[in-house]
């Protein structure tokens, strides 16, 4: 029996203004029914393009496939006509794209978008909807799928618009949309990066159940080694357009054969990783205009000898020695007066009145009290829609609270005039959750990073030459190359866009950064670089962080204190070690239990090679 999906020696070149770039170099995979393959690697290594190539969604031109085959149940997809491929997408091949904000139609209600996908799939499989009016059955199936991906009041939510959902909720809608047609193969590009840990576990369990019960095959493209450890049966590691190691997930993660895989694993924080000990890969991802020599692949096999060091600018040093960890740091003096203080802050959203019905008020924040000292890291953790992002908007006075006070150095932010507010925003900067939406598509990376220094020129005080030097320093600091400065946001990977956002936030020399999921779009190497960078900046500049994340392991690594928010309320707060070692609430215990601990070998955690 042929495998469900077979990729044979796939090569992909892309025409650019600087010349042709070979972005995939001999990619090969075999995926059987019921197998979930994790595809991991740094940003820009070709993971997303591999998934898009399977679904034939890479525009040709500018792309070209000089060699290779992609076979679904033995049928070569590369040889099919576009109408034939269109019939396969959504029915036999499901796709979860990386960016939910641009993947959903903003002019259609959620229920209509889901129902349209179900109706299209039912034209080829009438049993999908069953008897009765097709549109009614499709909406009922849409409500069922929303409920299965963890969206409360699913039937009522069918009438919502995409902009009324949080980023995590939009991601769940995309997952429901990909699964509603009962495909044979699912290509999931970062499907859980915007989800809190309990919902992430629920989604992964749903996917594992469909793989076991229906034989669903899956390519799970992810930056998270924790997701791979929890959900995948096999894993493939990519580097510079090539697959360098494959095998059962237990073998690869517990005993990685390739130096690059070992370095990736060393960059992942566990539940108890000491602050300042995380290793980051040196240098940057190779420039594919001048690609490294071919990288030898290392399949996993029991009892295999350690492989020789592969060629390449980053892999060769990794074979000789692991990168150095960041220096240890201590927290700020707890006796310091607060830099920022929230007193009883509440925020309500009042929906527009309807002639037929009136929707209830939504309480986004409910009497939140927080204090952040200068140079302190405060982690904010909660479920999707708990009010975490609303908190940052209220602090910056992008939205006004309905009750309570926000004090900066003892002064009420609500009383700031235009000049004082501009100076406040220079000293309190934000890194937004969605880098695609946060960066101006008409500006180059250099212009984006320079802009805050122009807006706050009175505070920054740099001339043109000083600004250019500062931009060059920031780009190097966040782990990008100088040639990235000439690129527009659409020419950068998701992780590279997020690093540009961090560089922009640092440009004005702030003393407090509001970081809204700043590492959710980053691969493990870039995440380690950014986390160690944030620690270094605290030691050197005394900058403080309000760090919002779904990843408790990341929050534990970086933050001095952790605050847990549920349904707009602060339910638990304390030192990071106390929250992990002696949680006081069931909510805290549930979040901790859902956090994968990669410090424990998978074999001892009950996983066996080749099993889910």
Coordinates of C-alpha atoms in Angstrom, one line a residue:
X1 CA 0.0 0.0 0.0
X2 CA 1.5 3.4 -0.9
X3 CA 1.8 6.0 1.8
X4 CA -0.9 8.7 2.2
X5 CA 1.6 11.3 1.2
X6 CA 5.1 10.9 -0.4
X7 CA 7.4 13.8 -1.2
X8 CA 10.3 12.8 -3.4
X9 CA 13.4 15.0 -3.9
X10 CA 11.4 18.2 -4.0
X11 CA 13.3 21.3 -5.2
X12 CA 11.9 24.8 -5.3
X13 CA 13.5 28.0 -6.6
X14 CA 12.1 31.5 -6.2
X15 CA 12.9 34.4 -8.5
X16 CA 13.8 37.6 -6.6
X17 CA 15.2 40.9 -7.6
X18 CA 18.6 39.7 -6.3
X19 CA 18.5 36.5 -8.4
X20 CA 17.1 33.0 -8.1
X21 CA 17.0 31.5 -4.6
X22 CA 16.8 27.8 -4.0
X23 CA 14.4 27.6 -1.0
X24 CA 13.8 23.8 -1.0
X25 CA 16.6 21.4 -1.7
X26 CA 15.7 17.7 -2.1
X27 CA 12.9 17.5 0.5
X28 CA 11.7 14.0 1.0
X29 CA 9.0 12.6 3.4
X30 CA 6.7 9.6 3.6
X31 CA 3.6 9.9 5.8
X32 CA 1.3 7.0 6.4
X33 CA -2.4 7.3 7.4
X34 CA -2.8 8.1 11.1
X35 CA 0.7 9.5 11.4
X36 CA 1.3 13.1 12.7
X37 CA 4.6 14.5 11.5
X38 CA 6.1 17.5 13.2
X39 CA 8.1 19.8 10.9
X40 CA 10.5 21.9 12.9
X41 CA 13.3 24.3 12.3
X42 CA 14.2 28.0 12.4
X43 CA 12.2 30.7 10.6
X44 CA 13.0 30.9 6.9
X45 CA 14.2 27.3 6.7
X46 CA 11.4 26.2 4.3
X47 CA 8.8 24.7 6.6
X48 CA 5.8 26.7 5.4
X49 CA 6.9 26.5 1.7
X50 CA 7.0 22.7 2.1
X51 CA 3.4 22.7 3.3
X52 CA 2.2 25.1 0.7
X53 CA 4.0 23.0 -2.0
X54 CA 2.0 20.0 -1.0
X55 CA -1.3 21.9 -1.5
X56 CA 0.1 23.6 -4.7
X57 CA -0.4 27.1 -3.2
X58 CA 3.0 28.5 -4.1
X59 CA 2.5 30.9 -7.1
X60 CA 4.3 29.8 -10.2
X61 CA 5.9 32.1 -11.3
X62 CA 7.8 33.5 -9.5
X63 CA 8.3 30.0 -8.0
X64 CA 9.5 27.1 -10.1
X65 CA 9.9 23.4 -9.3
X66 CA 12.9 22.1 -11.2
X67 CA 12.6 18.6 -9.7
X68 CA 10.6 16.5 -7.4
X69 CA 7.2 14.8 -6.9
X70 CA 4.4 15.2 -4.4
X71 CA 2.1 12.1 -4.4
X72 CA -1.2 11.7 -2.5
X73 CA -2.3 8.1 -2.4
X74 CA 0.1 7.5 -5.4
X75 CA -1.3 10.4 -7.5
X76 CA 1.3 13.0 -8.5
X77 CA -0.2 16.4 -7.4
X78 CA 2.4 18.4 -9.3
X79 CA 1.0 17.0 -12.6
X80 CA -2.7 17.8 -11.9
X81 CA -4.6 20.7 -13.4
X82 CA -5.6 23.7 -11.2
X83 CA -9.3 22.8 -11.3
X84 CA -8.5 19.3 -10.2
X85 CA -6.3 20.6 -7.3
X86 CA -9.0 23.1 -6.3
X87 CA -11.4 20.1 -5.9
X88 CA -8.9 18.4 -3.6
X89 CA -8.3 21.3 -1.4
X90 CA -10.6 21.4 1.6
X91 CA -12.0 17.9 0.7
X92 CA -8.9 15.7 0.8
X93 CA -6.3 18.2 1.8
X94 CA -7.1 20.5 4.7
X95 CA -4.9 23.6 5.3
X96 CA -4.5 25.7 8.5
X97 CA -2.5 28.9 7.5
X98 CA -0.2 30.7 9.8
X99 CA -1.9 34.1 10.1
X100 CA -5.6 34.0 11.2
X101 CA -6.1 37.7 10.7
X102 CA -5.5 37.5 7.0
X103 CA -7.0 34.0 6.4
X104 CA -10.5 34.8 7.4
X105 CA -12.8 37.0 5.2
X106 CA -13.5 40.2 7.3
X107 CA -16.8 40.8 5.4
X108 CA -18.4 37.4 6.2
X109 CA -19.7 36.1 9.5
X110 CA -17.9 33.2 11.1
X111 CA -20.8 30.8 10.6
X112 CA -21.2 31.6 6.9
X113 CA -17.5 31.0 6.3
X114 CA -17.6 27.6 8.0
X115 CA -20.8 26.6 6.3
X116 CA -19.4 27.5 2.8
X117 CA -16.5 25.1 3.4
X118 CA -18.9 22.4 4.6
X119 CA -21.1 22.8 1.6
X120 CA -18.2 22.7 -0.8
X121 CA -16.9 19.4 0.8
X122 CA -20.5 18.0 0.8
X123 CA -20.7 18.3 -3.0
X124 CA -18.1 15.4 -3.2
X125 CA -19.3 13.6 0.0
X126 CA -23.1 14.1 0.6
X127 CA -22.9 12.0 3.7
X128 CA -21.0 14.8 5.4
X129 CA -24.2 16.8 6.1
X130 CA -26.8 14.1 6.2
X131 CA -30.5 14.6 5.4
X132 CA -32.4 17.9 5.5
X133 CA -31.7 21.4 4.1
X134 CA -28.1 21.6 3.2
X135 CA -27.5 25.2 4.5
X136 CA -29.1 24.3 7.9
X137 CA -27.1 21.1 8.2
X138 CA -23.9 23.0 7.3
X139 CA -24.5 25.6 10.0
X140 CA -25.3 22.9 12.6
X141 CA -22.0 21.2 11.6
X142 CA -20.2 24.5 11.9
X143 CA -21.5 25.0 15.5
X144 CA -20.4 21.5 16.4
X145 CA -16.9 22.1 15.1
X146 CA -16.7 25.4 17.0
X147 CA -17.7 23.6 20.1
X148 CA -15.1 20.9 19.5
X149 CA -12.3 23.5 19.2
X150 CA -13.3 25.0 22.5
X151 CA -15.3 28.1 21.6
X152 CA -18.0 28.7 24.2
X153 CA -21.6 29.4 23.1
X154 CA -20.8 28.1 19.7
X155 CA -24.2 28.5 18.1
X156 CA -24.4 32.1 19.1
X157 CA -20.9 32.8 17.9
X158 CA -21.8 31.8 14.4
X159 CA -23.2 35.3 13.8
X160 CA -20.0 37.0 15.0
X161 CA -17.5 38.8 12.7
X162 CA -13.8 37.8 12.6
X163 CA -12.7 41.2 14.2
X164 CA -14.9 40.4 17.2
X165 CA -12.7 37.3 18.1
X166 CA -9.4 37.4 19.8
X167 CA -6.3 36.1 18.0
X168 CA -6.6 32.7 19.7
X169 CA -10.3 32.4 18.9
X170 CA -9.7 33.2 15.2
X171 CA -7.0 30.5 15.2
X172 CA -9.5 28.0 16.5
X173 CA -12.0 29.0 13.8
X174 CA -9.3 28.2 11.2
X175 CA -8.8 24.8 12.8
X176 CA -12.5 24.1 12.7
X177 CA -12.6 25.3 9.0
X178 CA -9.8 22.9 8.1
X179 CA -11.4 19.9 9.9
X180 CA -15.0 20.5 8.9
X181 CA -14.6 18.8 5.5
X182 CA -13.1 15.6 7.1
X183 CA -9.9 15.7 4.9
X184 CA -7.5 12.8 4.5
X185 CA -4.4 15.0 4.9
X186 CA -4.1 18.1 7.1
X187 CA -1.3 20.6 6.7
X188 CA -1.3 22.7 9.9
X189 CA 1.1 25.7 9.9
X190 CA 1.5 26.9 13.5
X191 CA -2.0 25.9 14.5
X192 CA -1.6 26.3 18.2
X193 CA 0.9 29.2 18.5
X194 CA -1.9 31.7 19.5
X195 CA -3.7 29.4 21.9
X196 CA -3.4 29.1 25.7
X197 CA -2.1 25.8 27.0
X198 CA -5.4 24.2 28.1
X199 CA -7.0 25.0 24.7
X200 CA -3.8 23.9 22.9
X201 CA -4.0 20.5 24.7
X202 CA -7.7 20.2 23.7
X203 CA -6.9 21.0 20.0
X204 CA -4.0 18.6 19.9
X205 CA -6.1 15.8 21.5
X206 CA -8.8 16.4 18.9
X207 CA -6.3 16.1 16.1
X208 CA -4.8 13.0 17.6
X209 CA -8.3 11.5 17.9
X210 CA -9.0 12.1 14.3
X211 CA -5.7 10.6 13.3
X212 CA -6.4 7.5 15.3
X213 CA -10.1 7.1 14.4
X214 CA -10.2 8.2 10.8
X215 CA -6.6 7.7 9.7
X216 CA -6.0 11.4 9.2
X217 CA -2.4 12.1 8.2
X218 CA -0.9 15.4 9.3
X219 CA 2.0 17.7 8.7
X220 CA 2.3 19.9 11.9
X221 CA 4.5 22.8 11.2
X222 CA 5.5 24.4 14.5
X223 CA 8.2 26.2 16.4
X224 CA 7.2 24.5 19.6
X225 CA 9.1 21.4 20.6
X226 CA 6.5 20.9 23.4
X227 CA 3.7 20.6 20.8
X228 CA 5.8 18.0 18.9
X229 CA 6.5 16.1 22.1
X230 CA 2.8 16.1 23.0
X231 CA 1.1 15.4 19.7
X232 CA 3.5 14.0 17.0
X233 CA 4.4 10.4 16.2
X234 CA 7.3 11.5 14.0
X235 CA 9.4 14.6 13.4
X236 CA 11.5 16.1 10.6
X237 CA 14.0 18.8 11.3
X238 CA 14.7 21.3 8.5
X239 CA 17.7 23.6 8.0
X240 CA 18.3 26.0 5.1
X241 CA 15.7 24.2 2.8
X242 CA 16.8 20.7 3.6
X243 CA 15.7 18.0 6.0
X244 CA 18.6 17.1 8.2
X245 CA 17.0 14.5 10.6
X246 CA 13.9 12.4 10.7
X247 CA 12.5 9.7 12.9
X248 CA 10.1 8.7 15.6
X249 CA 9.6 11.7 18.0
X250 CA 10.9 9.9 21.0
X251 CA 14.1 8.9 19.3
X252 CA 14.8 12.4 17.8
X253 CA 13.9 14.5 20.9
X254 CA 15.4 12.2 23.5
X255 CA 18.6 11.3 21.5
X256 CA 19.0 13.8 18.6
X257 CA 21.7 12.6 16.2
X258 CA 22.3 15.8 14.3
X259 CA 24.2 18.7 16.0
X260 CA 21.6 21.1 14.7
X261 CA 18.8 19.2 16.4
X262 CA 20.7 19.0 19.6
X263 CA 21.2 22.8 19.5
X264 CA 17.5 23.3 18.9
X265 CA 16.6 21.2 21.9
X266 CA 19.1 23.1 24.1
X267 CA 17.3 26.3 23.2
X268 CA 14.0 25.2 24.6
X269 CA 13.1 26.3 28.2
X270 CA 11.5 23.6 30.4
X271 CA 9.4 24.1 33.5
X272 CA 12.5 24.4 35.7
X273 CA 15.1 25.9 33.4
X274 CA 17.2 28.3 35.6
X275 CA 17.0 31.9 34.5
X276 CA 20.0 32.9 32.3
X277 CA 21.0 29.3 31.3
X278 CA 19.2 29.1 28.0
X279 CA 21.5 28.4 25.0
X280 CA 20.9 30.2 21.7
X281 CA 22.3 29.1 18.3
X282 CA 25.1 31.5 17.2
X283 CA 24.8 33.6 14.1
X284 CA 21.8 33.8 11.8
X285 CA 20.0 31.5 9.4
X286 CA 22.1 31.3 6.2
X287 CA 21.4 33.7 3.3
X288 CA 19.9 31.4 0.6
X289 CA 21.3 33.7 -2.1
X290 CA 24.6 32.3 -1.0
X291 CA 23.5 28.9 0.4
X292 CA 25.8 26.7 2.6
X293 CA 27.1 23.4 1.2
X294 CA 24.6 20.5 1.3
X295 CA 23.8 19.4 4.8
X296 CA 23.9 15.7 5.4
X297 CA 20.6 14.1 6.6
X298 CA 20.6 12.0 9.7
X299 CA 17.7 9.6 10.1
X300 CA 17.1 8.4 13.6
X301 CA 17.8 4.8 14.4
X302 CA 18.3 2.9 17.7
X303 CA 22.0 2.3 18.6
X304 CA 23.2 4.7 15.9
X305 CA 26.7 6.2 16.4
X306 CA 27.0 10.0 16.7
X307 CA 27.2 11.5 13.2
X308 CA 30.2 13.5 12.0
X309 CA 29.8 17.3 11.9
X310 CA 27.9 18.4 8.8
X311 CA 29.2 21.3 6.7
X312 CA 27.6 24.7 6.9
X313 CA 28.2 28.1 8.6
X314 CA 26.2 27.3 11.7
X315 CA 26.1 23.5 12.0
X316 CA 29.9 23.0 12.0
X317 CA 30.5 25.0 15.2
X318 CA 27.5 23.3 16.9
X319 CA 29.2 19.9 16.4
X320 CA 32.2 21.1 18.3
X321 CA 30.6 22.9 21.2
X322 CA 27.1 24.0 22.3
X323 CA 26.6 27.7 22.5
X324 CA 27.2 29.5 25.7
X325 CA 24.3 30.3 28.0
X326 CA 23.3 33.8 28.9
X327 CA 24.7 35.3 32.1
X328 CA 22.7 34.8 35.3
X329 CA 20.8 37.7 36.5
X330 CA 19.0 38.7 39.7
X331 CA 15.7 40.3 40.1
X332 CA 15.2 44.0 40.9
X333 CA 15.1 45.1 44.5
X334 CA 11.6 44.5 45.7
X335 CA 11.7 47.7 47.8
X336 CA 11.8 49.9 44.7
X337 CA 8.8 52.2 44.2
X338 CA 6.5 51.1 41.3
X339 CA 7.3 52.4 37.9
X340 CA 3.8 51.5 36.8
X341 CA 0.8 50.8 39.0
X342 CA -2.8 49.8 38.2
X343 CA -5.5 50.4 40.8
X344 CA -8.8 48.7 40.3
X345 CA -8.7 49.0 36.5
X346 CA -11.9 47.8 34.7
X347 CA -12.8 47.9 31.1
X348 CA -16.2 47.0 29.6
X349 CA -17.2 46.6 26.0
X350 CA -20.8 47.7 25.2
X351 CA -22.0 46.2 21.9
X352 CA -24.2 48.3 19.7
X353 CA -27.9 48.0 20.3
X354 CA -30.0 45.9 17.9
X355 CA -33.7 46.3 17.0
X356 CA -34.2 42.5 17.7
X357 CA -31.9 41.9 20.7
X358 CA -29.3 43.5 22.9
X359 CA -26.1 41.6 23.5
X360 CA -24.8 41.6 27.1
X361 CA -21.8 43.7 28.1
X362 CA -18.4 42.1 27.9
X363 CA -16.2 42.6 30.9
X364 CA -12.6 42.6 29.6
X365 CA -11.0 43.7 32.8
X366 CA -12.5 43.6 36.3
X367 CA -10.8 45.5 39.1
X368 CA -7.2 44.6 38.2
X369 CA -4.5 45.7 40.6
X370 CA -0.8 45.4 39.5
X371 CA 2.6 47.0 40.4
X372 CA 5.7 46.9 38.2
X373 CA 9.0 48.1 39.6
X374 CA 11.8 49.6 37.5
X375 CA 13.8 46.7 35.9
X376 CA 11.2 44.1 37.0
X377 CA 9.7 41.4 34.7
X378 CA 6.0 40.7 35.4
X379 CA 4.5 37.8 33.4
X380 CA 0.8 37.9 32.6
X381 CA -0.7 34.5 31.8
X382 CA -4.3 33.6 31.0
X383 CA -6.6 32.0 28.6
X384 CA -7.5 33.4 25.2
X385 CA -10.0 36.3 25.6
X386 CA -9.1 36.8 29.3
X387 CA -8.2 40.5 28.8
X388 CA -4.4 40.3 28.5
X389 CA -4.2 42.3 25.3
X390 CA -6.8 44.8 26.5
X391 CA -4.6 45.4 29.5
X392 CA -1.8 46.7 27.3
X393 CA -4.1 49.0 25.3
X394 CA -5.5 50.5 28.5
X395 CA -2.0 51.1 29.9
X396 CA -1.0 53.0 26.8
X397 CA -4.2 54.9 26.9
X398 CA -5.1 53.5 23.5
X399 CA -8.4 52.7 25.3
X400 CA -9.7 54.4 28.4
X401 CA -10.6 52.3 31.4
X402 CA -14.2 52.5 32.7
X403 CA -12.9 52.5 36.3
X404 CA -9.7 52.7 38.2
X405 CA -6.4 54.5 37.8
X406 CA -3.1 53.9 35.9
X407 CA -0.1 55.6 37.6
X408 CA 3.3 56.1 35.9
X409 CA 5.9 57.2 38.4
X410 CA 3.0 58.2 40.6
X411 CA 1.3 60.4 38.0
X412 CA -2.2 59.6 36.7
X413 CA -1.9 58.7 33.0
X414 CA -5.5 59.8 32.5
X415 CA -4.5 63.4 33.3
X416 CA -1.6 63.6 30.8
X417 CA -1.8 66.2 28.1
X418 CA -0.6 65.7 24.5
X419 CA 3.1 66.4 25.3
X420 CA 3.2 64.3 28.5
X421 CA 1.4 61.5 26.8
X422 CA 3.9 61.5 23.9
X423 CA 6.8 61.4 26.4
X424 CA 5.1 58.6 28.3
X425 CA 4.7 56.5 25.2
X426 CA 8.3 57.0 24.4
X427 CA 9.2 55.5 27.7
X428 CA 6.5 52.7 27.6
X429 CA 6.7 50.9 24.3
X430 CA 4.8 47.9 23.0
X431 CA 5.5 44.8 20.9
X432 CA 2.2 43.6 19.4
X433 CA 1.1 40.1 19.1
X434 CA 0.6 40.0 15.3
X435 CA 3.7 41.3 13.5
X436 CA 2.0 41.1 10.1
X437 CA -0.7 43.6 11.2
X438 CA 1.7 45.7 13.3
X439 CA 4.2 46.6 10.5
X440 CA 3.5 49.1 7.8
X441 CA 3.6 47.1 4.5
X442 CA 4.8 50.1 2.6
X443 CA 7.9 50.7 4.7
X444 CA 11.2 48.9 4.7
X445 CA 12.5 47.4 7.9
X446 CA 15.0 50.2 8.2
X447 CA 12.2 52.8 8.0
X448 CA 10.1 50.9 10.5
X449 CA 12.9 50.8 13.1
X450 CA 13.8 54.4 12.5
X451 CA 10.2 55.7 12.8
X452 CA 10.0 55.8 16.7
X453 CA 13.2 57.9 16.8
X454 CA 11.6 60.4 14.5
X455 CA 8.3 60.5 16.4
X456 CA 10.1 60.9 19.7
X457 CA 13.1 62.9 18.4
X458 CA 12.9 65.3 21.4
X459 CA 13.3 62.3 23.8
X460 CA 15.8 60.3 21.7
X461 CA 18.0 63.2 20.6
X462 CA 19.9 61.5 17.7
X463 CA 20.8 63.1 14.4
X464 CA 20.5 61.2 11.1
X465 CA 23.9 59.5 11.4
X466 CA 23.2 58.5 15.0
X467 CA 19.8 57.1 14.0
X468 CA 21.4 55.0 11.3
X469 CA 24.0 53.7 13.7
X470 CA 21.3 52.9 16.2
X471 CA 19.2 51.0 13.6
X472 CA 22.3 48.9 12.6
X473 CA 23.0 48.1 16.3
X474 CA 19.4 47.1 16.9
X475 CA 19.2 44.8 13.9
X476 CA 22.3 43.0 15.0
X477 CA 21.0 42.9 18.6
X478 CA 17.8 41.0 17.5
X479 CA 19.7 38.6 15.4
X480 CA 19.1 39.8 11.8
X481 CA 21.5 40.6 9.0
X482 CA 22.1 44.1 7.6
X483 CA 20.5 43.1 4.3
X484 CA 17.2 42.6 6.1
X485 CA 17.0 46.4 6.4
X486 CA 16.2 46.8 2.7
X487 CA 13.3 44.3 2.8
X488 CA 9.6 45.0 3.2
X489 CA 7.5 43.0 5.8
X490 CA 6.1 40.6 3.2
X491 CA 9.6 39.7 2.2
X492 CA 10.4 38.5 5.8
X493 CA 9.3 35.3 7.6
X494 CA 6.9 35.6 10.6
X495 CA 9.8 35.3 13.1
X496 CA 11.8 37.9 11.3
X497 CA 8.9 40.3 11.3
X498 CA 8.5 39.9 15.0
X499 CA 12.2 40.6 15.6
X500 CA 11.7 43.9 13.5
X501 CA 8.9 44.7 15.9
X502 CA 11.1 44.2 18.9
X503 CA 13.8 46.3 17.4
X504 CA 11.3 49.1 16.7
X505 CA 10.1 49.0 20.3
X506 CA 13.6 49.3 21.6
X507 CA 14.5 52.2 19.3
X508 CA 13.2 55.0 21.5
X509 CA 15.1 53.7 24.6
X510 CA 12.1 52.8 26.7
X511 CA 12.2 51.9 30.4
X512 CA 9.2 49.6 30.2
X513 CA 8.2 47.3 27.4
X514 CA 4.7 45.8 27.1
X515 CA 5.4 42.5 25.3
X516 CA 2.2 40.9 23.9
X517 CA 3.1 37.4 23.0
X518 CA 6.5 38.5 21.6
X519 CA 7.9 35.0 21.1
X520 CA 4.8 33.2 19.9
X521 CA 5.9 33.7 16.2
X522 CA 9.6 32.8 16.8
X523 CA 11.4 29.5 16.4
X524 CA 13.1 28.1 19.4
X525 CA 16.5 29.5 18.5
X526 CA 15.2 33.0 17.9
X527 CA 13.1 32.7 21.1
X528 CA 16.2 31.9 23.1
X529 CA 18.0 34.8 21.5
X530 CA 15.2 37.2 22.3
X531 CA 14.8 35.9 25.9
X532 CA 18.5 36.2 26.6
X533 CA 18.5 39.6 24.9
X534 CA 15.7 40.8 27.2
X535 CA 17.6 39.6 30.2
X536 CA 20.8 41.4 29.0
X537 CA 18.9 44.6 28.4
X538 CA 17.5 44.5 31.9
X539 CA 21.0 44.1 33.3
X540 CA 22.5 46.8 31.1
X541 CA 19.6 49.3 30.9
X542 CA 17.3 48.5 33.8
X543 CA 14.3 48.2 31.4
X544 CA 11.2 46.5 32.8
X545 CA 8.8 44.1 31.1
X546 CA 5.1 43.4 31.3
X547 CA 5.4 40.1 29.4
X548 CA 2.2 38.5 28.1
X549 CA 2.4 34.9 27.0
X550 CA 0.6 31.6 26.8
X551 CA 3.9 29.7 27.4
X552 CA 4.3 29.3 31.1
X553 CA 7.8 27.8 30.6
X554 CA 8.9 31.0 28.8
X555 CA 7.3 33.2 31.5
X556 CA 9.0 31.1 34.3
X557 CA 12.4 31.6 32.6
X558 CA 12.2 35.3 32.1
X559 CA 9.9 36.8 34.8
X560 CA 10.4 37.6 38.4
X561 CA 6.7 37.5 39.2
X562 CA 3.7 36.0 37.5
X563 CA 0.1 37.2 37.5
X564 CA -2.7 34.9 36.3
X565 CA -5.8 36.4 34.7
X566 CA -9.1 34.7 34.1
X567 CA -12.2 36.3 32.6
X568 CA -10.7 39.7 33.3
X569 CA -9.9 39.1 36.9
X570 CA -6.6 38.7 38.6
X571 CA -6.9 35.3 40.3
X572 CA -3.3 34.6 41.5
X573 CA -0.1 36.6 41.7
X574 CA 3.3 35.9 43.2
X575 CA 7.0 35.1 42.6
X576 CA 7.5 32.8 39.6
X577 CA 8.9 29.9 41.7
X578 CA 6.0 30.1 44.1
X579 CA 3.4 29.9 41.3
X580 CA 5.1 26.8 39.9
X581 CA 6.0 25.0 43.1
X582 CA 3.1 25.9 45.3
X583 CA 0.1 27.2 43.2
X584 CA -2.8 28.3 45.3
X585 CA -5.7 28.0 42.8
X586 CA -7.0 25.2 40.6
X587 CA -6.6 27.5 37.6
X588 CA -2.9 27.8 38.2
X589 CA -2.6 24.0 38.7
X590 CA -4.4 23.4 35.4
X591 CA -2.1 25.8 33.5
X592 CA 1.0 24.2 35.0
X593 CA -0.3 20.6 34.2
X594 CA -0.8 21.6 30.6
X595 CA 2.8 22.9 30.2
X596 CA 5.1 20.3 28.6
X597 CA 8.3 19.6 30.4
X598 CA 11.0 18.9 27.9
X599 CA 13.5 18.5 30.8
X600 CA 12.1 15.0 31.3
X601 CA 13.0 12.4 28.7
X602 CA 9.9 11.3 26.7
X603 CA 10.5 7.6 27.5
X604 CA 10.3 8.3 31.2
X605 CA 7.1 10.4 30.6
X606 CA 5.4 7.3 29.0
X607 CA 6.0 7.9 25.3
X608 CA 7.2 5.1 23.1
X609 CA 8.8 5.4 19.7
X610 CA 6.3 5.8 16.9
X611 CA 3.3 6.3 19.1
X612 CA 1.0 9.3 19.8

